[in-house]
C-alpha atoms as an extended CHARMM CRD file, in Angstrom:
* protein
*
       183  EXT
         1         1  MET       CA            -22.0610000000        6.6460000000      -18.9560000000  PROA      1               0.0000000000
         2         2  LYS       CA            -24.5520000000        3.9870000000      -19.2320000000  PROA      2               0.0000000000
         3         3  LEU       CA            -21.7690000000        1.3550000000      -19.5220000000  PROA      3               0.0000000000
         4         4  ILE       CA            -20.4150000000        2.6150000000      -16.2720000000  PROA      4               0.0000000000
         5         5  TRP       CA            -23.8390000000        2.4590000000      -14.3570000000  PROA      5               0.0000000000
         6         6  ALA       CA            -24.3580000000       -0.9750000000      -15.7920000000  PROA      6               0.0000000000
         7         7  ILE       CA            -21.0850000000       -2.3140000000      -14.4350000000  PROA      7               0.0000000000
         8         8  ILE       CA            -21.9090000000       -0.6680000000      -10.8510000000  PROA      8               0.0000000000
         9         9  THR       CA            -25.3580000000       -2.0180000000      -10.8600000000  PROA      9               0.0000000000
        10        10  CYS       CA            -23.9310000000       -5.7770000000      -11.7790000000  PROA      10              0.0000000000
        11        11  LEU       CA            -21.2080000000       -5.3330000000       -9.0740000000  PROA      11              0.0000000000
        12        12  THR       CA            -23.9040000000       -4.2760000000       -6.5080000000  PROA      12              0.0000000000
        13        13  VAL       CA            -26.3640000000       -7.2390000000       -7.3590000000  PROA      13              0.0000000000
        14        14  ALA       CA            -23.3520000000       -9.7190000000       -7.3630000000  PROA      14              0.0000000000
        15        15  CYS       CA            -22.3070000000       -8.4730000000       -3.9070000000  PROA      15              0.0000000000
        16        16  ILE       CA            -25.7280000000       -9.0670000000       -2.1610000000  PROA      16              0.0000000000
        17        17  PRO       CA            -25.5700000000      -12.1120000000       -0.0820000000  PROA      17              0.0000000000
        18        18  LEU       CA            -28.2610000000      -14.5330000000       -1.1890000000  PROA      18              0.0000000000
        19        19  SER       CA            -28.1570000000      -16.8230000000        2.0810000000  PROA      19              0.0000000000
        20        20  ALA       CA            -27.7560000000      -16.2050000000        5.8750000000  PROA      20              0.0000000000
        21        21  GLN       CA            -24.2930000000      -16.6740000000        7.3600000000  PROA      21              0.0000000000
        22        22  ASP       CA            -22.8770000000      -17.2120000000       10.6750000000  PROA      22              0.0000000000
        23        23  VAL       CA            -20.5270000000      -14.1130000000       10.4270000000  PROA      23              0.0000000000
        24        24  HSD       CA            -21.9830000000      -10.6440000000       10.6820000000  PROA      24              0.0000000000
        25        25  VAL       CA            -20.1690000000       -7.1320000000        9.8510000000  PROA      25              0.0000000000
        26        26  GLU       CA            -20.0640000000       -4.5690000000       12.6910000000  PROA      26              0.0000000000
        27        27  LYS       CA            -23.3760000000       -2.9790000000       13.1970000000  PROA      27              0.0000000000
        28        28  HSD       CA            -21.9710000000        0.3610000000       13.6710000000  PROA      28              0.0000000000
        29        29  GLN       CA            -18.3600000000        1.6550000000       13.5630000000  PROA      29              0.0000000000
        30        30  PHE       CA            -17.0260000000        5.0740000000       13.8940000000  PROA      30              0.0000000000
        31        31  LYS       CA            -13.5130000000        5.9530000000       12.9320000000  PROA      31              0.0000000000
        32        32  ALA       CA            -11.2180000000        8.8730000000       12.8280000000  PROA      32              0.0000000000
        33        33  ASN       CA             -8.6600000000        8.8130000000        9.9350000000  PROA      33              0.0000000000
        34        34  LEU       CA             -5.3670000000       10.4740000000       11.0730000000  PROA      34              0.0000000000
        35        35  LEU       CA             -2.7710000000       10.5910000000        8.1690000000  PROA      35              0.0000000000
        36        36  PHE       CA             -2.4740000000       13.0770000000        5.3480000000  PROA      36              0.0000000000
        37        37  THR       CA             -6.1120000000       14.2590000000        5.0590000000  PROA      37              0.0000000000
        38        38  PRO       CA             -7.8210000000       13.8870000000        8.3630000000  PROA      38              0.0000000000
        39        39  SER       CA            -11.4970000000       12.4910000000        8.2950000000  PROA      39              0.0000000000
        40        40  LEU       CA            -14.1950000000       11.1340000000       10.1760000000  PROA      40              0.0000000000
        41        41  ASP       CA            -15.7270000000        7.8410000000        8.8450000000  PROA      41              0.0000000000
        42        42  TYR       CA            -19.0440000000        6.1130000000        9.7920000000  PROA      42              0.0000000000
        43        43  GLU       CA            -19.7520000000        2.4010000000        8.7510000000  PROA      43              0.0000000000
        44        44  ILE       CA            -23.2580000000        0.8230000000        9.4740000000  PROA      44              0.0000000000
        45        45  GLY       CA            -23.7670000000       -2.9740000000        8.6260000000  PROA      45              0.0000000000
        46        46  ILE       CA            -26.7710000000       -3.3000000000        6.2780000000  PROA      46              0.0000000000
        47        47  SER       CA            -26.6340000000       -7.1510000000        5.9150000000  PROA      47              0.0000000000
        48        48  ASN       CA            -24.1720000000      -10.1040000000        7.1870000000  PROA      48              0.0000000000
        49        49  ASN       CA            -21.4100000000       -9.0740000000        4.6670000000  PROA      49              0.0000000000
        50        50  SER       CA            -22.4220000000       -5.5100000000        3.4760000000  PROA      50              0.0000000000
        51        51  THR       CA            -21.8240000000       -2.0800000000        4.9770000000  PROA      51              0.0000000000
        52        52  LEU       CA            -22.6950000000        1.4270000000        3.9670000000  PROA      52              0.0000000000
        53        53  GLY       CA            -20.4790000000        4.0450000000        4.9470000000  PROA      53              0.0000000000
        54        54  PHE       CA            -19.9520000000        7.9200000000        4.9170000000  PROA      54              0.0000000000
        55        55  ASN       CA            -16.7460000000        9.6920000000        5.1450000000  PROA      55              0.0000000000
        56        56  LEU       CA            -16.5750000000       13.4530000000        5.8030000000  PROA      56              0.0000000000
        57        57  GLY       CA            -12.9200000000       14.9170000000        5.5690000000  PROA      57              0.0000000000
        58        58  THR       CA            -10.3590000000       16.9540000000        4.0990000000  PROA      58              0.0000000000
        59        59  GLY       CA             -8.3980000000       16.7190000000        0.7390000000  PROA      59              0.0000000000
        60        60  LEU       CA             -5.1920000000       18.1960000000       -0.3110000000  PROA      60              0.0000000000
        61        61  ILE       CA             -4.0160000000       19.6450000000       -3.5960000000  PROA      61              0.0000000000
        62        62  TYR       CA             -0.5290000000       20.6700000000       -4.1670000000  PROA      62              0.0000000000
        63        63  THR       CA              1.1240000000       21.8500000000       -7.3050000000  PROA      63              0.0000000000
        64        64  THR       CA              4.7170000000       23.0810000000       -8.5080000000  PROA      64              0.0000000000
        65        65  GLY       CA              6.3180000000       24.1000000000      -11.5720000000  PROA      65              0.0000000000
        66        66  ASP       CA              3.8090000000       26.1360000000      -13.5480000000  PROA      66              0.0000000000
        67        67  PHE       CA              3.8280000000       29.8170000000      -14.1660000000  PROA      67              0.0000000000
        68        68  ARG       CA              2.4870000000       30.6270000000      -10.8530000000  PROA      68              0.0000000000
        69        69  GLY       CA              4.8680000000       28.5990000000       -8.7360000000  PROA      69              0.0000000000
        70        70  GLU       CA              3.8820000000       26.6830000000       -5.8680000000  PROA      70              0.0000000000
        71        71  ALA       CA              0.3810000000       26.4640000000       -4.8020000000  PROA      71              0.0000000000
        72        72  TYR       CA             -1.8360000000       24.3070000000       -2.2620000000  PROA      72              0.0000000000
        73        73  GLY       CA             -5.2490000000       24.0280000000       -1.1080000000  PROA      73              0.0000000000
        74        74  ILE       CA             -7.1520000000       21.9670000000        1.3770000000  PROA      74              0.0000000000
        75        75  PHE       CA            -10.6170000000       21.5710000000        0.8710000000  PROA      75              0.0000000000
        76        76  LEU       CA            -13.7650000000       19.4630000000        2.3480000000  PROA      76              0.0000000000
        77        77  THR       CA            -14.9030000000       16.0830000000        1.0130000000  PROA      77              0.0000000000
        78        78  PHE       CA            -17.7540000000       13.8840000000        1.4300000000  PROA      78              0.0000000000
        79        79  SER       CA            -17.3620000000       10.0920000000        0.3290000000  PROA      79              0.0000000000
        80        80  PRO       CA            -20.2800000000        7.7740000000        0.6460000000  PROA      80              0.0000000000
        81        81  TYR       CA            -19.3920000000        4.1230000000       -0.2410000000  PROA      81              0.0000000000
        82        82  TYR       CA            -20.7300000000        0.5750000000       -0.0970000000  PROA      82              0.0000000000
        83        83  ARG       CA            -18.5240000000       -2.7360000000        0.6200000000  PROA      83              0.0000000000
        84        84  TYR       CA            -19.2530000000       -6.1240000000        0.4690000000  PROA      84              0.0000000000
        85        85  TYR       CA            -16.8420000000       -8.1180000000        2.7680000000  PROA      85              0.0000000000
        86        86  TYR       CA            -16.2360000000      -11.5170000000        1.3800000000  PROA      86              0.0000000000
        87        87  ASN       CA            -13.4760000000      -13.5860000000        3.1590000000  PROA      87              0.0000000000
        88        88  PHE       CA            -14.5890000000      -13.7600000000        6.8820000000  PROA      88              0.0000000000
        89        89  LYS       CA            -14.9960000000      -17.4470000000        6.9530000000  PROA      89              0.0000000000
        90        90  ARG       CA            -11.3880000000      -18.0100000000        5.2590000000  PROA      90              0.0000000000
        91        91  ARG       CA             -9.8170000000      -15.6020000000        7.8570000000  PROA      91              0.0000000000
        92        92  ILE       CA            -11.5590000000      -17.4370000000       10.6350000000  PROA      92              0.0000000000
        93        93  ARG       CA            -10.4700000000      -20.7770000000        9.3450000000  PROA      93              0.0000000000
        94        94  LYS       CA             -7.0120000000      -19.4270000000        9.2450000000  PROA      94              0.0000000000
        95        95  GLY       CA             -7.2290000000      -18.1350000000       12.7580000000  PROA      95              0.0000000000
        96        96  LYS       CA             -7.1100000000      -14.6190000000       11.9060000000  PROA      96              0.0000000000
        97        97  ASN       CA             -8.6950000000      -11.6340000000       13.4370000000  PROA      97              0.0000000000
        98        98  ILE       CA            -12.1720000000      -10.3640000000       11.6790000000  PROA      98              0.0000000000
        99        99  ASN       CA            -13.0930000000       -7.6820000000       14.4710000000  PROA      99              0.0000000000
       100       100  GLN       CA            -14.0390000000       -4.3310000000       13.3190000000  PROA      100             0.0000000000
       101       101  ASN       CA            -14.6580000000       -5.6390000000        9.8120000000  PROA      101             0.0000000000
       102       102  SER       CA            -11.0180000000       -7.0030000000        9.3190000000  PROA      102             0.0000000000
       103       103  ALA       CA            -11.4450000000       -8.4480000000        5.8500000000  PROA      103             0.0000000000
       104       104  ASN       CA            -11.1580000000       -8.0220000000        2.1630000000  PROA      104             0.0000000000
       105       105  TYR       CA            -13.9650000000       -6.4380000000        0.2650000000  PROA      105             0.0000000000
       106       106  VAL       CA            -15.2130000000       -5.2600000000       -3.0700000000  PROA      106             0.0000000000
       107       107  GLY       CA            -17.3620000000       -2.0840000000       -3.2850000000  PROA      107             0.0000000000
       108       108  ILE       CA            -18.5430000000        1.2120000000       -4.8000000000  PROA      108             0.0000000000
       109       109  THR       CA            -16.9420000000        4.4320000000       -3.9140000000  PROA      109             0.0000000000
       110       110  SER       CA            -17.8180000000        7.8120000000       -4.5330000000  PROA      110             0.0000000000
       111       111  SER       CA            -16.9880000000       11.3700000000       -3.4330000000  PROA      111             0.0000000000
       112       112  ILE       CA            -18.0050000000       14.8990000000       -3.8290000000  PROA      112             0.0000000000
       113       113  VAL       CA            -15.7460000000       17.9440000000       -3.5220000000  PROA      113             0.0000000000
       114       114  PRO       CA            -17.0620000000       21.4260000000       -3.5570000000  PROA      114             0.0000000000
       115       115  GLY       CA            -14.7130000000       23.8360000000       -5.6680000000  PROA      115             0.0000000000
       116       116  THR       CA            -13.9990000000       26.0680000000       -2.5400000000  PROA      116             0.0000000000
       117       117  VAL       CA            -10.6720000000       25.8720000000       -0.9420000000  PROA      117             0.0000000000
       118       118  VAL       CA            -10.8380000000       26.2270000000        3.0420000000  PROA      118             0.0000000000
       119       119  ILE       CA             -7.1130000000       27.0080000000        3.4170000000  PROA      119             0.0000000000
       120       120  GLY       CA             -4.5710000000       27.7390000000        0.7100000000  PROA      120             0.0000000000
       121       121  ASN       CA             -3.6920000000       29.8690000000       -2.2290000000  PROA      121             0.0000000000
       122       122  ILE       CA             -4.5940000000       27.5720000000       -5.1010000000  PROA      122             0.0000000000
       123       123  ASP       CA             -7.0390000000       28.9110000000       -7.7930000000  PROA      123             0.0000000000
       124       124  ILE       CA             -9.7480000000       26.0230000000       -8.6420000000  PROA      124             0.0000000000
       125       125  SER       CA            -11.9310000000       26.7620000000      -11.6400000000  PROA      125             0.0000000000
       126       126  GLU       CA            -14.3150000000       23.7660000000      -10.9370000000  PROA      126             0.0000000000
       127       127  ASN       CA            -17.5610000000       24.5340000000       -9.1250000000  PROA      127             0.0000000000
       128       128  TYR       CA            -17.4890000000       20.9770000000       -7.7980000000  PROA      128             0.0000000000
       129       129  VAL       CA            -15.7350000000       17.5340000000       -8.7930000000  PROA      129             0.0000000000
       130       130  ALA       CA            -17.5030000000       14.2930000000       -8.1480000000  PROA      130             0.0000000000
       131       131  GLN       CA            -16.3550000000       10.7020000000       -8.7830000000  PROA      131             0.0000000000
       132       132  ILE       CA            -17.9650000000        7.1010000000       -8.7410000000  PROA      132             0.0000000000
       133       133  GLY       CA            -16.1620000000        4.0420000000       -9.2500000000  PROA      133             0.0000000000
       134       134  ALA       CA            -15.6960000000        0.4080000000       -8.2520000000  PROA      134             0.0000000000
       135       135  VAL       CA            -12.8820000000       -0.7850000000       -6.0520000000  PROA      135             0.0000000000
       136       136  TYR       CA            -11.1170000000       -3.8090000000       -4.4550000000  PROA      136             0.0000000000
       137       137  GLY       CA             -9.6750000000       -3.5270000000       -0.8980000000  PROA      137             0.0000000000
       138       138  PHE       CA             -9.0370000000       -4.4830000000        2.7960000000  PROA      138             0.0000000000
       139       139  GLN       CA             -9.5690000000       -3.2470000000        6.0290000000  PROA      139             0.0000000000
       140       140  ARG       CA             -7.5440000000       -4.3810000000        9.3270000000  PROA      140             0.0000000000
       141       141  THR       CA             -8.0180000000       -3.4030000000       12.7990000000  PROA      141             0.0000000000
       142       142  TYR       CA             -5.0030000000       -4.1170000000       15.1260000000  PROA      142             0.0000000000
       143       143  TRP       CA             -4.7830000000       -3.8510000000       18.9120000000  PROA      143             0.0000000000
       144       144  LYS       CA             -8.6080000000       -3.2560000000       18.9140000000  PROA      144             0.0000000000
       145       145  ARG       CA             -8.4540000000        0.3240000000       17.8620000000  PROA      145             0.0000000000
       146       146  LEU       CA             -5.7310000000        0.9540000000       15.1470000000  PROA      146             0.0000000000
       147       147  ASN       CA             -7.3800000000        0.7480000000       11.7340000000  PROA      147             0.0000000000
       148       148  LEU       CA             -5.7290000000        0.2190000000        8.3630000000  PROA      148             0.0000000000
       149       149  GLY       CA             -7.3490000000        0.4190000000        5.0570000000  PROA      149             0.0000000000
       150       150  LEU       CA             -6.4240000000        0.3620000000        1.3990000000  PROA      150             0.0000000000
       151       151  ASP       CA             -8.5160000000        0.1520000000       -1.5640000000  PROA      151             0.0000000000
       152       152  PHE       CA             -7.9880000000        0.7610000000       -5.3110000000  PROA      152             0.0000000000
       153       153  GLY       CA            -10.1280000000        0.7480000000       -8.5640000000  PROA      153             0.0000000000
       154       154  VAL       CA            -11.1940000000        2.7900000000      -11.4940000000  PROA      154             0.0000000000
       155       155  GLY       CA            -13.7590000000        5.4090000000      -11.5960000000  PROA      155             0.0000000000
       156       156  TYR       CA            -15.5280000000        8.0570000000      -13.4880000000  PROA      156             0.0000000000
       157       157  ALA       CA            -14.7350000000       11.8070000000      -12.5100000000  PROA      157             0.0000000000
       158       158  PHE       CA            -16.9350000000       14.7970000000      -13.6460000000  PROA      158             0.0000000000
       159       159  SER       CA            -17.2980000000       18.3170000000      -12.8440000000  PROA      159             0.0000000000
       160       160  ASN       CA            -18.7360000000       21.5620000000      -14.4950000000  PROA      160             0.0000000000
       161       161  LEU       CA            -15.6600000000       21.6600000000      -16.6920000000  PROA      161             0.0000000000
       162       162  GLY       CA            -15.4690000000       17.9860000000      -18.0020000000  PROA      162             0.0000000000
       163       163  HSD       CA            -15.3000000000       14.2120000000      -17.3200000000  PROA      163             0.0000000000
       164       164  SER       CA            -12.7760000000       11.5920000000      -17.3520000000  PROA      164             0.0000000000
       165       165  VAL       CA            -11.9580000000        8.0010000000      -16.2830000000  PROA      165             0.0000000000
       166       166  VAL       CA             -9.5660000000        8.1710000000      -13.4170000000  PROA      166             0.0000000000
       167       167  PRO       CA             -7.5990000000        5.6960000000      -11.0060000000  PROA      167             0.0000000000
       168       168  ILE       CA             -8.8890000000        5.3530000000       -7.4040000000  PROA      168             0.0000000000
       169       169  LEU       CA             -6.5870000000        5.0280000000       -4.5780000000  PROA      169             0.0000000000
       170       170  ASN       CA             -7.4450000000        5.4520000000       -0.9430000000  PROA      170             0.0000000000
       171       171  PHE       CA             -5.2270000000        4.6950000000        2.1040000000  PROA      171             0.0000000000
       172       172  ASN       CA             -6.4890000000        5.3080000000        5.6840000000  PROA      172             0.0000000000
       173       173  LEU       CA             -4.6310000000        4.9170000000        9.1010000000  PROA      173             0.0000000000
       174       174  GLY       CA             -6.9260000000        5.6280000000       11.8360000000  PROA      174             0.0000000000
       175       175  TYR       CA             -8.5530000000        5.0090000000       15.4040000000  PROA      175             0.0000000000
       176       176  VAL       CA            -11.6170000000        3.0060000000       15.8070000000  PROA      176             0.0000000000
       177       177  PHE       CA            -13.8590000000        4.9690000000       18.6630000000  PROA      177             0.0000000000
       178       178  SER       CA            -16.6560000000        2.7940000000       18.7240000000  PROA      178             0.0000000000
       179       179  THR       CA            -18.1630000000       -0.5820000000       17.3290000000  PROA      179             0.0000000000
       180       180  ASN       CA            -21.2370000000       -2.5850000000       18.0270000000  PROA      180             0.0000000000
       181       181  LYS       CA            -21.4450000000       -6.2460000000       16.7970000000  PROA      181             0.0000000000
       182       182  ASN       CA            -24.4110000000       -7.1530000000       15.0440000000  PROA      182             0.0000000000
       183       183  SER       CA            -24.8450000000      -10.5090000000       16.5760000000  PROA      183             0.0000000000
């Protein structure tokens, strides 16, 4: 556990910009993710290249093949995250879009899931599941409103029943409702 916190701390310190730059992330960005697990996402600029975000949404569990047969569950999730966007200037030099934080990033992501199923018939024995980890990803916004995001990495998950190292994979397709440029 101490090793994971040390890695996260080093990643965070390495991502903090040390000098002022010309390019700024969006000051505020509000999105709705529309795919498999709908959610609302709010991202706020905290420096020229860094953001904090908060995602409130749903998650899905589906199982087959055990002695109980098919089971599914839809549950609520809360996922705060930090992102450091590192390639704005290169994208500008290549003539590519940087609006609505269209860039690559490294970051820290986490999620908290209560063990209560909102809809479904799956039996969950955990009271909660939480996860924190480091990710690499990208976000692009097309036609000023269609948002596409993908990140992946490795994390540490824990619940009242145990803990483990887990892969992280997040894919979002959504709509940008509002943005407010920081400059």
